[in-house]
Structures are given as structure tokens and as C-alpha cells.
XYZ file of C-alpha atoms in Angstrom:
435
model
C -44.704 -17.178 -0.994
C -41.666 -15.087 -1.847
C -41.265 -14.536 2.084
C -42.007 -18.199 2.717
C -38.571 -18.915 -0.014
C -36.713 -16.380 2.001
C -37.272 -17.434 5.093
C -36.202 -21.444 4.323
C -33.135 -20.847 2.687
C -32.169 -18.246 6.039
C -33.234 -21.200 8.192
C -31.295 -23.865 5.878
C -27.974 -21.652 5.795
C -28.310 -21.249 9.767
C -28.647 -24.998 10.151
C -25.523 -25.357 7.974
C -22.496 -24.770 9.704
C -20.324 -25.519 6.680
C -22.371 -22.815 4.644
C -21.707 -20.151 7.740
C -18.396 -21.087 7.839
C -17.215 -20.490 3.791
C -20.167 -17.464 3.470
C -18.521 -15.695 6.599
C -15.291 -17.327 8.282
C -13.790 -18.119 5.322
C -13.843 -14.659 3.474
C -12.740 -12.854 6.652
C -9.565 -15.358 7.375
C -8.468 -14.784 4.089
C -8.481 -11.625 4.112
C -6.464 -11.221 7.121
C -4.213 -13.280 5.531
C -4.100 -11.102 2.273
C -3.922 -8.216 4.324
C -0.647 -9.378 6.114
C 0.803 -10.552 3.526
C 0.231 -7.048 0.997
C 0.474 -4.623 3.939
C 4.063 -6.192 4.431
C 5.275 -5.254 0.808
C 4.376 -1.550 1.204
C 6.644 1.260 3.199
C 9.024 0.066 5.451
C 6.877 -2.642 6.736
C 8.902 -5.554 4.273
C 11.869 -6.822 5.851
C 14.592 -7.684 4.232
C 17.358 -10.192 5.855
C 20.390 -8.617 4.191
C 23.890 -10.466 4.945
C 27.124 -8.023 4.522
C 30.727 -9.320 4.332
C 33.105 -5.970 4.650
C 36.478 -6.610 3.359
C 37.246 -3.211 3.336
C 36.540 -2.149 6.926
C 37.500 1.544 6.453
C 35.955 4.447 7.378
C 33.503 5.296 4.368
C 32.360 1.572 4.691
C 31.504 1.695 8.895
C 29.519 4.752 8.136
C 27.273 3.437 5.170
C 26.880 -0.207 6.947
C 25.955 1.364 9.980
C 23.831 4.110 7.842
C 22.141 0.310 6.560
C 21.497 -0.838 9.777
C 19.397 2.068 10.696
C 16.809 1.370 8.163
C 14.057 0.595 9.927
C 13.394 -2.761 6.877
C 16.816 -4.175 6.728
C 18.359 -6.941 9.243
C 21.529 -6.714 8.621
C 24.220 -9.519 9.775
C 27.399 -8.428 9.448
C 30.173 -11.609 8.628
C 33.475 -12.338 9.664
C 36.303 -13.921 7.835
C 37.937 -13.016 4.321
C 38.559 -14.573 1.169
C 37.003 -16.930 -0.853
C 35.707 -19.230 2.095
C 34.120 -15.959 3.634
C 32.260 -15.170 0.109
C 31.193 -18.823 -0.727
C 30.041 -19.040 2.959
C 27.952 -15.539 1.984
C 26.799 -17.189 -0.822
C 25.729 -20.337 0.365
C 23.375 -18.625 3.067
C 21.559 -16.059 0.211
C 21.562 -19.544 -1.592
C 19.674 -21.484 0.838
C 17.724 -19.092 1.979
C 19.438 -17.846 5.599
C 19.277 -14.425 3.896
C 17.235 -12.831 1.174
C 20.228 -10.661 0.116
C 23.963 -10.208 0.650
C 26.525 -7.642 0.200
C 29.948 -7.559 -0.525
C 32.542 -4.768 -0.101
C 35.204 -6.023 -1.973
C 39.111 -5.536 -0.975
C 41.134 -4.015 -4.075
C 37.462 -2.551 -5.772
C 37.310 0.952 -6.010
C 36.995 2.952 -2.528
C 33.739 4.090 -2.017
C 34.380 7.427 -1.465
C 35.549 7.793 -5.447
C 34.111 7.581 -8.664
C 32.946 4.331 -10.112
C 32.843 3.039 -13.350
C 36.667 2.690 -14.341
C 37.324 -0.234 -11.516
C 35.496 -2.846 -9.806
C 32.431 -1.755 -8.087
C 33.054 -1.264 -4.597
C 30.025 -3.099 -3.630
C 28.280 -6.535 -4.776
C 24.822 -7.531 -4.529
C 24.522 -10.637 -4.208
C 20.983 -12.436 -4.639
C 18.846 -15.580 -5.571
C 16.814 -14.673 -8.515
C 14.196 -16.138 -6.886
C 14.062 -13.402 -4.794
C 14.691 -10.619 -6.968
C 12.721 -8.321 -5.666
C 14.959 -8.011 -2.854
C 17.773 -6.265 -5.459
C 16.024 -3.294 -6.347
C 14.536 -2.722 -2.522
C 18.014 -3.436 -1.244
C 19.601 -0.748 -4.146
C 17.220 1.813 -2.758
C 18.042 1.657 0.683
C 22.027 1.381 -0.184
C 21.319 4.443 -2.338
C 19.760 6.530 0.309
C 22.177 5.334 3.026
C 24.706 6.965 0.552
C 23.403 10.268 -0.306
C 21.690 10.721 2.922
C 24.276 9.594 5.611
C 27.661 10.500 3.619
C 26.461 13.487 1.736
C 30.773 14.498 1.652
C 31.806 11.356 -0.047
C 28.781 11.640 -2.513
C 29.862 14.985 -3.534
C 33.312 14.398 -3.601
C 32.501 11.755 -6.477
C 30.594 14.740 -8.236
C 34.035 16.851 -7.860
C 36.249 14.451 -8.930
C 34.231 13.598 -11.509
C 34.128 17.057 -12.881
C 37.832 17.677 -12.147
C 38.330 14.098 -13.878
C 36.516 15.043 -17.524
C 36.691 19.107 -17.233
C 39.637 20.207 -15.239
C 39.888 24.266 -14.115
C 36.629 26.089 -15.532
C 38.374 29.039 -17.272
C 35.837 30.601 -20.582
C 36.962 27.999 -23.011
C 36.437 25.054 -20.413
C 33.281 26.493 -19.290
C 32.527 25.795 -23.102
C 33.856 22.387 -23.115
C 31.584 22.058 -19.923
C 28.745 22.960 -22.046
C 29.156 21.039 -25.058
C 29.982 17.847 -22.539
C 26.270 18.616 -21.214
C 24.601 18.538 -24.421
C 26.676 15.308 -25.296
C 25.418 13.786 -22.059
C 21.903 14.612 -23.030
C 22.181 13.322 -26.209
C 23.700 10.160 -24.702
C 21.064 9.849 -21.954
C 18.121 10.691 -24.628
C 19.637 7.470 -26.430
C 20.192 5.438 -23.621
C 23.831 5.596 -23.499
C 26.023 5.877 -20.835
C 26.547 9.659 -19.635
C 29.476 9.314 -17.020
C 29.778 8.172 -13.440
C 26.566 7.209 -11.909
C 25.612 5.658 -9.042
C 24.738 2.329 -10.133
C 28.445 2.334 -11.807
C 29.207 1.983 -7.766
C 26.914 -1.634 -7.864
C 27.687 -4.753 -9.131
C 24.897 -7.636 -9.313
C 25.661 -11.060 -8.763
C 23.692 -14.269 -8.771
C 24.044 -17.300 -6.778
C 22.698 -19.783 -9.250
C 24.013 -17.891 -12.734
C 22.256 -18.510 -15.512
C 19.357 -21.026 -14.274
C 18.151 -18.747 -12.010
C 16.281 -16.782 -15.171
C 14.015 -19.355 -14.519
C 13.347 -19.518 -10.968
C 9.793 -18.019 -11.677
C 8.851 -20.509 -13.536
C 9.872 -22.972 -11.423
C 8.436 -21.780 -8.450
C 4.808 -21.121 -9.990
C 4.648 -24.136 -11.821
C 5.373 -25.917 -8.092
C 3.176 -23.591 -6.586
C 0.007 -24.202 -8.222
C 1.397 -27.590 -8.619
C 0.462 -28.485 -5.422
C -2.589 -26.360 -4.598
C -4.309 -28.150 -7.515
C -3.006 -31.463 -6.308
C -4.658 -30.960 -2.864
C -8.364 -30.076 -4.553
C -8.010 -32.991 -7.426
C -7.135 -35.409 -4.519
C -9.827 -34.240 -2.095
C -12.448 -34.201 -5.153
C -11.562 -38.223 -5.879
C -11.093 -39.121 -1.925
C -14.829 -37.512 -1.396
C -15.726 -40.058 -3.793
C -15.731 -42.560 -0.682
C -18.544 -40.354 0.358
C -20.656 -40.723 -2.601
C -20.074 -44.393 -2.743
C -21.564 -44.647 0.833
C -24.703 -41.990 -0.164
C -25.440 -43.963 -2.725
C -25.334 -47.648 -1.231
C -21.836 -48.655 -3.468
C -20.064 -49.097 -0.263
C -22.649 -51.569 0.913
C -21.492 -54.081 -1.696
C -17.915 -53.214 -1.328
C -17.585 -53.989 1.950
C -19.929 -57.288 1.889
C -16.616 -58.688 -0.417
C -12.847 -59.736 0.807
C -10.467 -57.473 2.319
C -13.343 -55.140 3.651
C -12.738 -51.379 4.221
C -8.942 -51.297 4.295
C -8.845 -52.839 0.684
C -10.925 -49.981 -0.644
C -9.024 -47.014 1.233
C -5.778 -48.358 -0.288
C -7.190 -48.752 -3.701
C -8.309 -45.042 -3.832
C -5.548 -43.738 -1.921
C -3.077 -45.300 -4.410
C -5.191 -44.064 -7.829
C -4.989 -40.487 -5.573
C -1.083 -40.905 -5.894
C -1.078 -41.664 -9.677
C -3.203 -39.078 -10.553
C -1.338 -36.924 -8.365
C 1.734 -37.180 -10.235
C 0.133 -37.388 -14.177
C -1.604 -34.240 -12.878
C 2.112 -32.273 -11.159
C 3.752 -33.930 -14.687
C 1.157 -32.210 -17.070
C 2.045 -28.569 -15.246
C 5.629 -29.531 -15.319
C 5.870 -30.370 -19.084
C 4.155 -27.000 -20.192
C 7.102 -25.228 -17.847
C 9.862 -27.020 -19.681
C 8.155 -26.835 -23.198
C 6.797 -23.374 -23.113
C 9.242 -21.449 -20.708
C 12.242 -23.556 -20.642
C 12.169 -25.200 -17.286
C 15.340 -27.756 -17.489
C 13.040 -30.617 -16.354
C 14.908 -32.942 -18.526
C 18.134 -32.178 -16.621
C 16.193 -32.918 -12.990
C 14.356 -35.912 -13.534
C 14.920 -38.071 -11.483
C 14.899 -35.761 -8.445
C 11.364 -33.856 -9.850
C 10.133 -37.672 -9.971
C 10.841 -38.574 -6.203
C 9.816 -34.604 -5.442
C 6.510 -35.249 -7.020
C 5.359 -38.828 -5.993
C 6.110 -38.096 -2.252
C 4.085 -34.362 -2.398
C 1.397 -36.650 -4.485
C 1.091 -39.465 -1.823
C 1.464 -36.288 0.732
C -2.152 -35.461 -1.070
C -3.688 -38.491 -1.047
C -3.038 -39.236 2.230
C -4.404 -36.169 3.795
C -7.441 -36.534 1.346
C -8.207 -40.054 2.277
C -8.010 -39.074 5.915
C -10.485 -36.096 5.575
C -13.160 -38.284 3.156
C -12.803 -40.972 6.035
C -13.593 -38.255 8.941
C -16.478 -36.786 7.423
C -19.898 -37.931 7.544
C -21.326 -36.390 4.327
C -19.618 -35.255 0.847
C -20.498 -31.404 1.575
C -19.314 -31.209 4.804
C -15.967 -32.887 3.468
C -15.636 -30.556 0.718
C -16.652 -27.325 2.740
C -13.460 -28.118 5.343
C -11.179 -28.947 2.177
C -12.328 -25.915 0.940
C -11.623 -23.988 3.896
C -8.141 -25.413 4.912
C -6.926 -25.496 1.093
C -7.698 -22.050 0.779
C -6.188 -21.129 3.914
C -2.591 -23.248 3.603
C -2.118 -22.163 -0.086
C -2.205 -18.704 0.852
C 0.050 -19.176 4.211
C 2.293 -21.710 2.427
C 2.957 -19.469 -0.542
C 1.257 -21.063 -3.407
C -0.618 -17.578 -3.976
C 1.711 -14.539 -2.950
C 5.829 -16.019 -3.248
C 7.448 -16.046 0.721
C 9.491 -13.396 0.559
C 6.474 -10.830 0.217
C 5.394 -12.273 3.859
C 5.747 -10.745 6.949
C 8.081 -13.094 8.887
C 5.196 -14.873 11.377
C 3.797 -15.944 8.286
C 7.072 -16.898 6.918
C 7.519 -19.105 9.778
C 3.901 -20.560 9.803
C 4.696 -21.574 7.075
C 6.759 -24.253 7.583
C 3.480 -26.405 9.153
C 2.060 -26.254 5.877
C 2.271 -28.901 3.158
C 2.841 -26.002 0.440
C 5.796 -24.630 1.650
C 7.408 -28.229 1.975
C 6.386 -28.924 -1.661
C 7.824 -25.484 -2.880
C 11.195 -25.812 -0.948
C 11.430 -29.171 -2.369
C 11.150 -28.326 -5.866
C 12.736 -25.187 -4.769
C 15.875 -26.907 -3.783
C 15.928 -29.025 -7.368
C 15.822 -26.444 -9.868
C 16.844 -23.209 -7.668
C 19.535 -24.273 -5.720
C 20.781 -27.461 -7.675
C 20.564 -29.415 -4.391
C 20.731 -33.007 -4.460
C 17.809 -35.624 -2.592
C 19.992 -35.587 0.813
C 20.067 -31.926 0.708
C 16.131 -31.182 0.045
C 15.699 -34.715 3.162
C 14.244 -31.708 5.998
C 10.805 -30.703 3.611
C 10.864 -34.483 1.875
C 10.847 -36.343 5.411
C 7.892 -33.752 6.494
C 5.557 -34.685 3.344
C 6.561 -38.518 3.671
C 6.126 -38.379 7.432
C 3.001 -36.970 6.937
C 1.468 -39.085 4.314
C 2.485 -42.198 5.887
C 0.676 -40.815 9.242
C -1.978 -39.484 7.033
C -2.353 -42.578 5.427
C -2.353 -44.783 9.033
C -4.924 -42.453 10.371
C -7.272 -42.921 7.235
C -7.079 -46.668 7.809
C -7.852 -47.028 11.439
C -10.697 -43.794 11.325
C -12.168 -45.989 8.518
C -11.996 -49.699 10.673
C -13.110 -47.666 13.949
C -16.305 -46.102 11.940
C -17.266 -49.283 10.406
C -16.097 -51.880 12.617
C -16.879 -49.763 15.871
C -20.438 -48.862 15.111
C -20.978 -52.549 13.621
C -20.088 -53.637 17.175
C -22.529 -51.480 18.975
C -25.357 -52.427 16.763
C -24.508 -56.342 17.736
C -24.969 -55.399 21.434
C -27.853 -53.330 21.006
C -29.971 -54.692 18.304
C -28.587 -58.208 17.439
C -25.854 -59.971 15.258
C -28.492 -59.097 11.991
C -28.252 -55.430 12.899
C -24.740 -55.558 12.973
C -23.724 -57.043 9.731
C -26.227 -54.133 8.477
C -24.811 -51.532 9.756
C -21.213 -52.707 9.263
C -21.991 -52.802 6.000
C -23.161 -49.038 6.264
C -21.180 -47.083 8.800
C -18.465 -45.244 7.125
């Protein structure tokens, strides 16, 4: 009997290409996709896009930008121009995302080849907090570049640096030396500052100032946002599926408006729910973590009732395509799964590997989190976010249009055939029953 058990469910999950696909496709998509995406943070496999204005353009600054551009993880693009235009136009790309850091050698900072700490740092950092990860990576590679490619200028820091505090080392300054040391460790055991170090040579600037403490925030509460909104709207659209299973839709078509009235009714309670569902996620942001949602109303509003109809639309489609509930929620399953992880609701962008990056950009998820992005990031206004807004409205409107006529051409379509094959009594039936 036990064998008998055995051998049905073997035979039932063959039969069931849904069950095949999440029990072994599935698993072994995702992990490539996991694999990609965490093998590309390791080593020198995560590539950094690393803008560089050089005001400076002497010779300790050639050798550690082209010291930089060795590395086998850093793209470096190397600006033109001077000035303020020159930094704002730096800026603006880390800003928007043409760059995931920037550097800038200063004119009139300290040279690099003497001791910081009593000047301005001779070179800025520039980032988006939302990619901060990109500061310390970029600080490592600047700090190797330094030591390893200009090992004279490093030690001529150390020199001057000891000339600077301890002068010629006759037997009383070879004391002085000594009790400097112990004061140093006494400092350092404190956490004080013990003298020139390197990171005196570094200065850290953000492009967004003080919101950008919150960029996290931001970007996970749109993030899982809009994952959840894709399996809440799915779970309500398969709904249509039930209705059908369980002979609902019979006496919801037999009334006025037929199918079209009862896509548009669910795909519009998708939409509200939708956005009660993003709004719920958004007020925990701004009451537990301080998320200025207040100050980006308006904008958050518009963000969140296009990615909600977005949703809807490609839920309503999918319940409409499918012939059964399980075989609707086995694809959703699937492709949710699979354009969360590519679209960067799971793992943020910048830990991609840049085909990823770019793919992307044909998911729904990345639209939704450059969107919201682009409001509490970057400060952008509606026209600036229009490129990942048009996407999600072109695509529920199409999604929409396409649920609509695959609902009319299931019901009305098969109704038609019945007529000519079995009579106009047949055909009311099964238009009545098709979808």
C-alpha cells in the first residue's frame, strides 16, 4: 500500500508540469541568479563605475589616477572642465545614477604628495548614500593605489611628518620621540586622533546631505513594497479562477455588461488594495524610521497608484490566461520570484553584476524602485522620474487591454464554436462557462 502511495504522488507530480517546474526549475534559476548576484560582491569581481574630476592635473595625481585605472574593479571616467559647473555636473551623474562613485582632486587642497590633516583633503569622495557601499570599496582601492603605486610620496608624508612634530633626532629628541609614541598610544587606545593618517588625505561628501541617512529605508520599504504588491494582486486576480471552478462566473456573466464588467471591477479593487497595501509599508517607514513621507506626498501618491494599477494589470492578465487557479499561481510564483530577485527587491542593484543591472530595466521592480528612488533619494520631481513612470503606466494600460480582449476571446470565442458545432443552446452554455 505504502508503494501503491508512492508511486501516485510520482505519477501525479510527473503529470504536473507546474509542480516540476517550482520543485526543480524554479530552485535552480534562482540560484543562478543568487549566485551572480553574491559572486559579484566578492574579490575583484564587483565593479564599481567611479567618475574622477582632476583639478590638479600634476604629477602625483596622473600616477595615482592611472594607478586607479589599473584595478581590475574600477571603471574609471575621467571628466573635463573646472569649477563649479564641472563638480555639479560630477555630482549630478553619482546623483542619478551614471556613476556609483566620484572623485574629486580639488585645486588649492593640500598636494597629495604631503601630509594631510592641517588643509583641505586633497581628494573628495563623492557618493549617494544609497550606495554606500561603494565608499569604503572605493577607499580601499584609492588606499592601495597610494601605498602600492607611489610608495615615495607615501613615505615622504611619513618624513615630513616626523620632521614636522620631532625635528633632528639628537638623545633628548629621541626622548621626545618616545614620549610622543606613548602619547599616540594613549590617544589611539582612546580613540583620539594620533597624527597624520591616511584617511586625514579623504574627504566624504554626499550628494543628497542629510536625507540620504535614509535612503535605506526608503529603498526597502519600496522594495518589498512592490514584491508584496505583485503576490497580493495575483492572490485576488486568481480569484477569477475560483469564481469560474466554482460556477460564480456562470451567474455573472448571464447579467449586463458580461465579462468586461467583471475584469474591470476586480482589476480596479486590485488597484485600491494595491495602494492601502504600498501606504501601510510606507507609514511604518515614516513613523518608525523617519522616512519624510509627509514632505513627498503627493509624488509617493502618483508613484504608488501607477506601480499599483502596474499590479493589477499584469495580475488580471495572468488570472485571464490561465485555465486553472494552480497553474496561475505556480507561473506567478515562478516569475515573481524570478523579477524580484533580477529587479532588486531582494539584493539592492549595485551588488549586481552589470548584465543583471541592465536586465533589470525589463522588470517592473526596478521601475517601481527608481521611481520611489527618484522621490525620496534624489528629490526629483514627476517629469524627472516620467522614463520608469511611463514604463509601469504603459504597461498596465497594455496589461490591462490584453486582460480584456484574452477574457472576450475565451468566452466569446469558444461560445461561438459551440453555436456551430452543437447548437445556439450549447453556446449560451458554454459562453456562460469558458473563461
Amino acid at each position: 500500500m505504502s508503494m501503491a502511495i508512492f508511486r501516485a504522488m510520482l505519477l501525479g507530480l510527473l503529470r504536473d508540469r507546474g509542480a516540476l517546474l517550482m520543485s526543480f526549475v524554479l530552485p535552480a534559476v534562482f540560484f543562478i541568479i543568487m549566485a551572480e548576484i553574491f559572486t559579484a560582491t566578492t574579490g575583484d569581481s564587483l565593479n564599481l563605475k567611479v567618475i574622477v574630476l582632476d583639478e590638479v592635473r600634476d604629477d602625483p595625481s596622473s600616477r595615482l589616477l592611472d594607478a586607479l585605472a589599473d584595478a581590475d574593479n574600477l571603471q574609471l571616467t575621467i571628466m573635463r572642465g573646472e569649477g563649479d559647473a564641472a563638480r555639479n555636473a560630477l555630482r549630478s551623474e553619482v546623483r542619478n545614477g551614471g556613476a556609483d562613485v566620484g572623485i574629486i582632486l580639488p585645486a588649492g587642497a593640500d598636494p597629495l604628495d604631503m601630509a594631510g590633516g592641517f588643509g583641505e583633503a586633497p581628494i573628495r569622495v563623492v557618493s549617494d548614500p544609497s550606495r554606500a557601499v561603494a565608499v569604503p570599496m572605493l577607499v580601499g582601492a584609492i588606499r592601495q593605489a597610494y601605498f602600492g603605486s607611489m610608495p615615495d610620496v607615501a613615505m615622504g608624508n611619513v618624513v615630513e611628518e616626523l620632521e614636522n612634530q620631532f625635528l633632528t633626532l639628537d638623545e633628548e629628541q629621541r626622548l621626545e620621540v618616545e614620549d610622543g609614541l606613548d602619547e599616540m598610544r594613549v590617544d589611539a587606545e582612546a580613540g583620539r586622533s594620533t597624527g597624520w593618517s591616511f584617511e586625514d588625505m579623504i574627504a566624504s561628501e554626499d550628494v543628497i546631505g542629510e536625507v540620504g541617512a535614509l535612503n535605506l529605508v526608503a529603498y526597502s520599504a519600496g522594495a518589498v513594497a512592490f514584491m508584496f504588491l505583485l503576490f497580493a494582486s495575483v492572490h485576488g486576480a486568481v480569484s477569477l479562477l475560483e469564481e469560474q471552478e466554482s460556477g460564480v462566473l456562470d451567474r455573472v456573466l448571464a447579467g449586463p455588461g458580461g465579462i468586461g464588467v467583471l475584469i474591470n471591477g476586480k482589476f480596479l479593487y486590485l488597484v485600491l488594495q494595491g495602494v492601502l497595501q504600498v501606504t501601510v509599508i510606507f507609514i511604518v517607514a515614516w513613523l518608525g524610521y523617519g522616512l519624510d513621507l509627509p514632505g513627498h506626498l503627493l509624488s509617493w501618491f502618483i508613484v504608488t497608484l501607477i506601480a499599483s494599477c502596474t499590479a493589477a494589470g499584469l495580475a488580471m492578465l495572468l488570472a485571464t490566461a490561465c485555465n486553472t487557479r494552480r497553474q496561475a499561481q505556480t507561473i506567478a510564483n515562478t516569475a515573481i520570484l524570478v523579477v524580484s530577485a533580477i529587479g532588486g527587491s531582494m539584493v539592492p542593484r549595485i551588488f549586481m553584476p552589470e548584465s543583471l543591472q541592465q536586465l533589470g530595466w525589463l522588470t517592473p521592480n526596478t521601475w517601481a524602485l527608481e521611481a520611489y528612488s527618484g522621490i525620496f533619494w534624489r528629490q526629483d520631481s514627476l517629469l524627472e522620474i516620467w522614463p520608469p513612470l511611463g514604463a509601469m503606466l504603459g504597461t498596465a494600460l497594455l496589461a490591462w487591454l490584453a486582460a480584456n480582449w484574452v477574457a472576450q476571446i475565451r468566452v466569446y470565442g469558444r461560445a461561438s464554436e459551440a453555436r456551430r458545432s452543437g447548437g445556439d443552446a450549447t453556446g449560451t452554455n458554454v459562453e456562460q462557462r469558458a473563461l
